Structures are given as structure tokens and as C-alpha cells.
Amino acid sequence: MVEKVDVIEQKIAERSRDLLGVLLRDKTTGGYIKWCTDNYSSYGENYSADKQMFPELIIGNLTHVIQPRVSKSLEEQQLRTREKGEVFTPTCKEYTKKSRIENASIISDEGILLKDMSFKTPSGASCFVLFAASNGKIEWKDSKGKTLGEVLGL
């Protein structure tokens, strides 16, 4: 089953146009990131590989132009990895499925861990438990209902 993953740029712009600009900023050049592919060129000359991705190009009626790398076909991911050195990070569900398979011997039929497991982040642990993308600083709570974020003062 393919999981639909998308960030709606319009919603980010409505909340903070400056934030959208920050997210699109190329930290090396100080300009905006470039499209780096001609996959979007059917939208016009401003969408060619060598052009910058200005906020106004991806909001309004065009808010669904950009699609997450994970939603691209396996063939396109492999091509982009080979040609551009892109790295495709697995989704939380993909990561969790792989991790659960690798650790099947310590998970009971009821889904209870039979042995302690270590995770790099609180969110990684909550993702493993909930089998969904989650924020561990919100999901993990102590016996009084305080979130991990509250306990840590975050």
C-alpha cells in the first residue's frame, strides 16, 4: 500500500510567508534552491532544472506541484540517486516495518517487546510503537500525563 505523503506549501505560506522562504533557501548560495530536474518544466520556463524555486511558484493553484521524493517511482528514485546523488529517506512506516521484521524474535504475538530496545530519538521509538509518523516529545507521557517535551522543558 502506498502512503500519501505531502506538505501543502499553501498552508505554510498562509501561516508564515517568511517560513516558506526559509524552507526554500539554499544555505550555501543564499538564494533559493533550484528545481534540479526538468520534471516540472511542463509548468513553464520558471520550472526548469536550473531555475530557483521561488515561493510564488509553489503556492495557490500550484501548491501540489512539488511532491515528496518518497512518492516518486522507484525507477525515478534510482535514477536521481545515480545521477544527482540524492538520498531517499524511508517513511516512518517503511522504517518501522523493516525494524519490526529485523526484531521479530523479541516481539510477542500481542506486540509486546520481550526485550529492551534502543532508539536514536523519542520519535523513532513512538513511530515504532504507533506504526505511524509521530512526535515522541508529545506521544510519550509520564504517569501524571506530562509529555516528554514538558518534562524536558521543551
PDB file of C-alpha atoms in Angstrom:
ATOM      1  CA  MET A   1       0.000   0.000   0.000  1.00  0.00           C
ATOM      2  CA  VAL A   2       1.379   3.412  -0.977  1.00  0.00           C
ATOM      3  CA  GLU A   3       1.071   6.024   1.747  1.00  0.00           C
ATOM      4  CA  LYS A   4       0.104   9.514   0.550  1.00  0.00           C
ATOM      5  CA  VAL A   5       2.680  11.968   1.852  1.00  0.00           C
ATOM      6  CA  ASP A   6       2.629  15.660   1.017  1.00  0.00           C
ATOM      7  CA  VAL A   7       3.390  19.023   2.512  1.00  0.00           C
ATOM      8  CA  ILE A   8       0.908  21.669   1.443  1.00  0.00           C
ATOM      9  CA  GLU A   9       3.057  24.716   0.693  1.00  0.00           C
ATOM     10  CA  GLN A  10       0.000  26.990   0.613  1.00  0.00           C
ATOM     11  CA  LYS A  11      -0.756  26.208   4.264  1.00  0.00           C
ATOM     12  CA  ILE A  12       2.822  27.039   5.237  1.00  0.00           C
ATOM     13  CA  ALA A  13       2.636  30.335   3.297  1.00  0.00           C
ATOM     14  CA  GLU A  14      -0.664  31.249   4.970  1.00  0.00           C
ATOM     15  CA  ARG A  15       0.840  30.669   8.373  1.00  0.00           C
ATOM     16  CA  SER A  16       4.128  32.421   7.573  1.00  0.00           C
ATOM     17  CA  ARG A  17       5.340  33.508   4.160  1.00  0.00           C
ATOM     18  CA  ASP A  18       8.772  34.061   5.736  1.00  0.00           C
ATOM     19  CA  LEU A  19       8.883  30.441   6.931  1.00  0.00           C
ATOM     20  CA  LEU A  20       8.226  29.160   3.408  1.00  0.00           C
ATOM     21  CA  GLY A  21      11.080  31.354   2.202  1.00  0.00           C
ATOM     22  CA  VAL A  22      13.394  29.939   4.862  1.00  0.00           C
ATOM     23  CA  LEU A  23      12.478  26.366   3.916  1.00  0.00           C
ATOM     24  CA  LEU A  24      13.294  27.066   0.257  1.00  0.00           C
ATOM     25  CA  ARG A  25      16.566  28.873   0.978  1.00  0.00           C
ATOM     26  CA  ASP A  26      19.810  27.315  -0.247  1.00  0.00           C
ATOM     27  CA  LYS A  27      22.113  27.621   2.761  1.00  0.00           C
ATOM     28  CA  THR A  28      25.209  27.524   0.541  1.00  0.00           C
ATOM     29  CA  THR A  29      24.342  30.163  -2.054  1.00  0.00           C
ATOM     30  CA  GLY A  30      21.870  32.252  -0.059  1.00  0.00           C
ATOM     31  CA  GLY A  31      19.434  32.076  -2.992  1.00  0.00           C
ATOM     32  CA  TYR A  32      16.508  29.732  -3.309  1.00  0.00           C
ATOM     33  CA  ILE A  33      17.024  26.037  -4.004  1.00  0.00           C
ATOM     34  CA  LYS A  34      16.847  25.004  -7.651  1.00  0.00           C
ATOM     35  CA  TRP A  35      14.430  22.565  -9.230  1.00  0.00           C
ATOM     36  CA  CYS A  36      17.423  20.403 -10.328  1.00  0.00           C
ATOM     37  CA  THR A  37      15.202  18.369 -12.637  1.00  0.00           C
ATOM     38  CA  ASP A  38      13.151  19.062 -15.717  1.00  0.00           C
ATOM     39  CA  ASN A  39      10.246  17.008 -14.336  1.00  0.00           C
ATOM     40  CA  TYR A  40       8.373  20.256 -13.639  1.00  0.00           C
ATOM     41  CA  SER A  41       9.174  22.068 -16.906  1.00  0.00           C
ATOM     42  CA  SER A  42       5.649  21.483 -18.239  1.00  0.00           C
ATOM     43  CA  TYR A  43       4.566  24.262 -15.837  1.00  0.00           C
ATOM     44  CA  GLY A  44       6.678  26.826 -17.726  1.00  0.00           C
ATOM     45  CA  GLU A  45      10.203  28.144 -18.129  1.00  0.00           C
ATOM     46  CA  ASN A  46      10.493  29.096 -14.447  1.00  0.00           C
ATOM     47  CA  TYR A  47      10.265  25.387 -13.573  1.00  0.00           C
ATOM     48  CA  SER A  48      13.353  24.153 -15.451  1.00  0.00           C
ATOM     49  CA  ALA A  49      16.228  22.406 -13.698  1.00  0.00           C
ATOM     50  CA  ASP A  50      18.492  25.471 -13.484  1.00  0.00           C
ATOM     51  CA  LYS A  51      15.841  27.880 -12.115  1.00  0.00           C
ATOM     52  CA  GLN A  52      15.291  28.803  -8.483  1.00  0.00           C
ATOM     53  CA  MET A  53      12.199  27.575  -6.655  1.00  0.00           C
ATOM     54  CA  PHE A  54      10.578  30.858  -5.613  1.00  0.00           C
ATOM     55  CA  PRO A  55       7.702  30.630  -3.108  1.00  0.00           C
ATOM     56  CA  GLU A  56       5.178  32.102  -5.550  1.00  0.00           C
ATOM     57  CA  LEU A  57       5.843  29.180  -7.917  1.00  0.00           C
ATOM     58  CA  ILE A  58       4.529  26.596  -5.469  1.00  0.00           C
ATOM     59  CA  ILE A  59       1.523  28.223  -3.765  1.00  0.00           C
ATOM     60  CA  GLY A  60      -2.052  28.985  -4.760  1.00  0.00           C
ATOM     61  CA  ASN A  61      -3.205  26.764  -7.629  1.00  0.00           C
ATOM     62  CA  LEU A  62       0.313  25.288  -7.798  1.00  0.00           C
ATOM     63  CA  THR A  63       0.534  24.114  -4.185  1.00  0.00           C
ATOM     64  CA  HIS A  64       0.636  20.453  -5.290  1.00  0.00           C
ATOM     65  CA  VAL A  65       3.439  20.898  -7.843  1.00  0.00           C
ATOM     66  CA  ILE A  66       6.174  19.610  -5.537  1.00  0.00           C
ATOM     67  CA  GLN A  67       5.798  16.018  -4.474  1.00  0.00           C
ATOM     68  CA  PRO A  68       7.905  14.329  -1.795  1.00  0.00           C
ATOM     69  CA  ARG A  69      10.768  12.179  -3.019  1.00  0.00           C
ATOM     70  CA  VAL A  70       9.213   9.124  -1.397  1.00  0.00           C
ATOM     71  CA  SER A  71       6.147   9.432  -3.653  1.00  0.00           C
ATOM     72  CA  LYS A  72       8.261   9.232  -6.805  1.00  0.00           C
ATOM     73  CA  SER A  73       8.559   5.903  -8.604  1.00  0.00           C
ATOM     74  CA  LEU A  74      11.338   3.535  -7.592  1.00  0.00           C
ATOM     75  CA  GLU A  75      12.812   3.928 -11.090  1.00  0.00           C
ATOM     76  CA  GLU A  76      12.950   7.725 -10.745  1.00  0.00           C
ATOM     77  CA  GLN A  77      14.433   7.465  -7.247  1.00  0.00           C
ATOM     78  CA  GLN A  78      17.186   5.162  -8.528  1.00  0.00           C
ATOM     79  CA  LEU A  79      17.890   7.437 -11.496  1.00  0.00           C
ATOM     80  CA  ARG A  80      18.106  10.529  -9.276  1.00  0.00           C
ATOM     81  CA  THR A  81      20.319   8.689  -6.789  1.00  0.00           C
ATOM     82  CA  ARG A  82      22.674   7.654  -9.596  1.00  0.00           C
ATOM     83  CA  GLU A  83      22.730  10.982 -11.464  1.00  0.00           C
ATOM     84  CA  LYS A  84      22.429  13.506  -8.645  1.00  0.00           C
ATOM     85  CA  GLY A  85      23.487  11.615  -5.539  1.00  0.00           C
ATOM     86  CA  GLU A  86      20.067  12.107  -3.910  1.00  0.00           C
ATOM     87  CA  VAL A  87      19.305  10.046  -0.852  1.00  0.00           C
ATOM     88  CA  PHE A  88      15.754   8.787  -0.354  1.00  0.00           C
ATOM     89  CA  THR A  89      14.902   8.512   3.326  1.00  0.00           C
ATOM     90  CA  PRO A  90      12.313   5.832   4.025  1.00  0.00           C
ATOM     91  CA  THR A  91       8.991   6.893   5.518  1.00  0.00           C
ATOM     92  CA  CYS A  92       8.261   6.123   9.151  1.00  0.00           C
ATOM     93  CA  LYS A  93       6.096   3.145   8.148  1.00  0.00           C
ATOM     94  CA  GLU A  94       8.819   1.726   5.865  1.00  0.00           C
ATOM     95  CA  TYR A  95      11.429   2.146   8.593  1.00  0.00           C
ATOM     96  CA  THR A  96       9.149   0.641  11.244  1.00  0.00           C
ATOM     97  CA  LYS A  97       8.185  -2.327   9.075  1.00  0.00           C
ATOM     98  CA  LYS A  98      11.861  -3.092   8.408  1.00  0.00           C
ATOM     99  CA  SER A  99      12.744  -2.659  12.086  1.00  0.00           C
ATOM    100  CA  ARG A 100       9.874  -4.886  13.222  1.00  0.00           C
ATOM    101  CA  ILE A 101      10.933  -7.610  10.785  1.00  0.00           C
ATOM    102  CA  GLU A 102      14.548  -7.383  11.958  1.00  0.00           C
ATOM    103  CA  ASN A 103      13.434  -7.583  15.620  1.00  0.00           C
ATOM    104  CA  ALA A 104      10.603 -10.103  15.224  1.00  0.00           C
ATOM    105  CA  SER A 105      12.242 -12.505  17.677  1.00  0.00           C
ATOM    106  CA  ILE A 106      11.780 -10.055  20.554  1.00  0.00           C
ATOM    107  CA  ILE A 107       8.183  -9.024  19.783  1.00  0.00           C
ATOM    108  CA  SER A 108       5.393 -11.229  21.133  1.00  0.00           C
ATOM    109  CA  ASP A 109       2.311 -12.156  19.106  1.00  0.00           C
ATOM    110  CA  GLU A 110       0.469  -9.478  21.101  1.00  0.00           C
ATOM    111  CA  GLY A 111       3.017  -6.842  20.006  1.00  0.00           C
ATOM    112  CA  ILE A 112       4.778  -6.639  23.365  1.00  0.00           C
ATOM    113  CA  LEU A 113       8.543  -6.177  23.414  1.00  0.00           C
ATOM    114  CA  LEU A 114      10.178  -9.121  25.174  1.00  0.00           C
ATOM    115  CA  LYS A 115      13.494  -7.309  25.498  1.00  0.00           C
ATOM    116  CA  ASP A 116      14.585  -3.670  25.758  1.00  0.00           C
ATOM    117  CA  MET A 117      15.247  -1.853  22.515  1.00  0.00           C
ATOM    118  CA  SER A 118      17.217   1.345  21.986  1.00  0.00           C
ATOM    119  CA  PHE A 119      16.142   4.090  19.588  1.00  0.00           C
ATOM    120  CA  LYS A 120      18.083   7.127  18.438  1.00  0.00           C
ATOM    121  CA  THR A 121      15.206   9.511  19.117  1.00  0.00           C
ATOM    122  CA  PRO A 122      11.959   9.627  21.118  1.00  0.00           C
ATOM    123  CA  SER A 123      10.096   9.994  17.810  1.00  0.00           C
ATOM    124  CA  GLY A 124      11.772   6.876  16.417  1.00  0.00           C
ATOM    125  CA  ALA A 125      10.531   4.931  19.419  1.00  0.00           C
ATOM    126  CA  SER A 126       6.985   6.308  19.190  1.00  0.00           C
ATOM    127  CA  CYS A 127       6.933   5.635  15.445  1.00  0.00           C
ATOM    128  CA  PHE A 128       7.907   2.015  16.161  1.00  0.00           C
ATOM    129  CA  VAL A 129       5.172   1.626  18.762  1.00  0.00           C
ATOM    130  CA  LEU A 130       2.391   3.500  16.933  1.00  0.00           C
ATOM    131  CA  PHE A 131       3.393   2.335  13.426  1.00  0.00           C
ATOM    132  CA  ALA A 132       2.826   5.913  12.244  1.00  0.00           C
ATOM    133  CA  ALA A 133       4.767   9.150  11.999  1.00  0.00           C
ATOM    134  CA  SER A 134       4.671  10.768  15.408  1.00  0.00           C
ATOM    135  CA  ASN A 135       6.385  13.263  17.663  1.00  0.00           C
ATOM    136  CA  GLY A 136       7.897  11.381  20.589  1.00  0.00           C
ATOM    137  CA  LYS A 137       8.109  14.555  22.679  1.00  0.00           C
ATOM    138  CA  ILE A 138       4.297  14.698  22.556  1.00  0.00           C
ATOM    139  CA  GLU A 139       3.387  10.991  22.463  1.00  0.00           C
ATOM    140  CA  TRP A 140       5.479   9.819  25.425  1.00  0.00           C
ATOM    141  CA  LYS A 141       3.836  10.731  28.748  1.00  0.00           C
ATOM    142  CA  ASP A 142       4.662  10.034  32.343  1.00  0.00           C
ATOM    143  CA  SER A 143       2.193   8.571  34.863  1.00  0.00           C
ATOM    144  CA  LYS A 144       0.799  12.077  35.532  1.00  0.00           C
ATOM    145  CA  GLY A 145       0.127  12.744  31.844  1.00  0.00           C
ATOM    146  CA  LYS A 146       3.032  15.161  31.307  1.00  0.00           C
ATOM    147  CA  THR A 147       4.597  14.822  27.878  1.00  0.00           C
ATOM    148  CA  LEU A 148       8.284  14.112  27.450  1.00  0.00           C
ATOM    149  CA  GLY A 149       8.630  17.608  25.992  1.00  0.00           C
ATOM    150  CA  GLU A 150       7.094  19.125  29.126  1.00  0.00           C
ATOM    151  CA  VAL A 151       9.284  17.015  31.409  1.00  0.00           C
ATOM    152  CA  LEU A 152      12.383  18.108  29.474  1.00  0.00           C
ATOM    153  CA  GLY A 153      11.223  21.736  29.381  1.00  0.00           C
ATOM    154  CA  LEU A 154      10.949  21.843  25.573  1.00  0.00           C
TER     155      LEU A 154
END
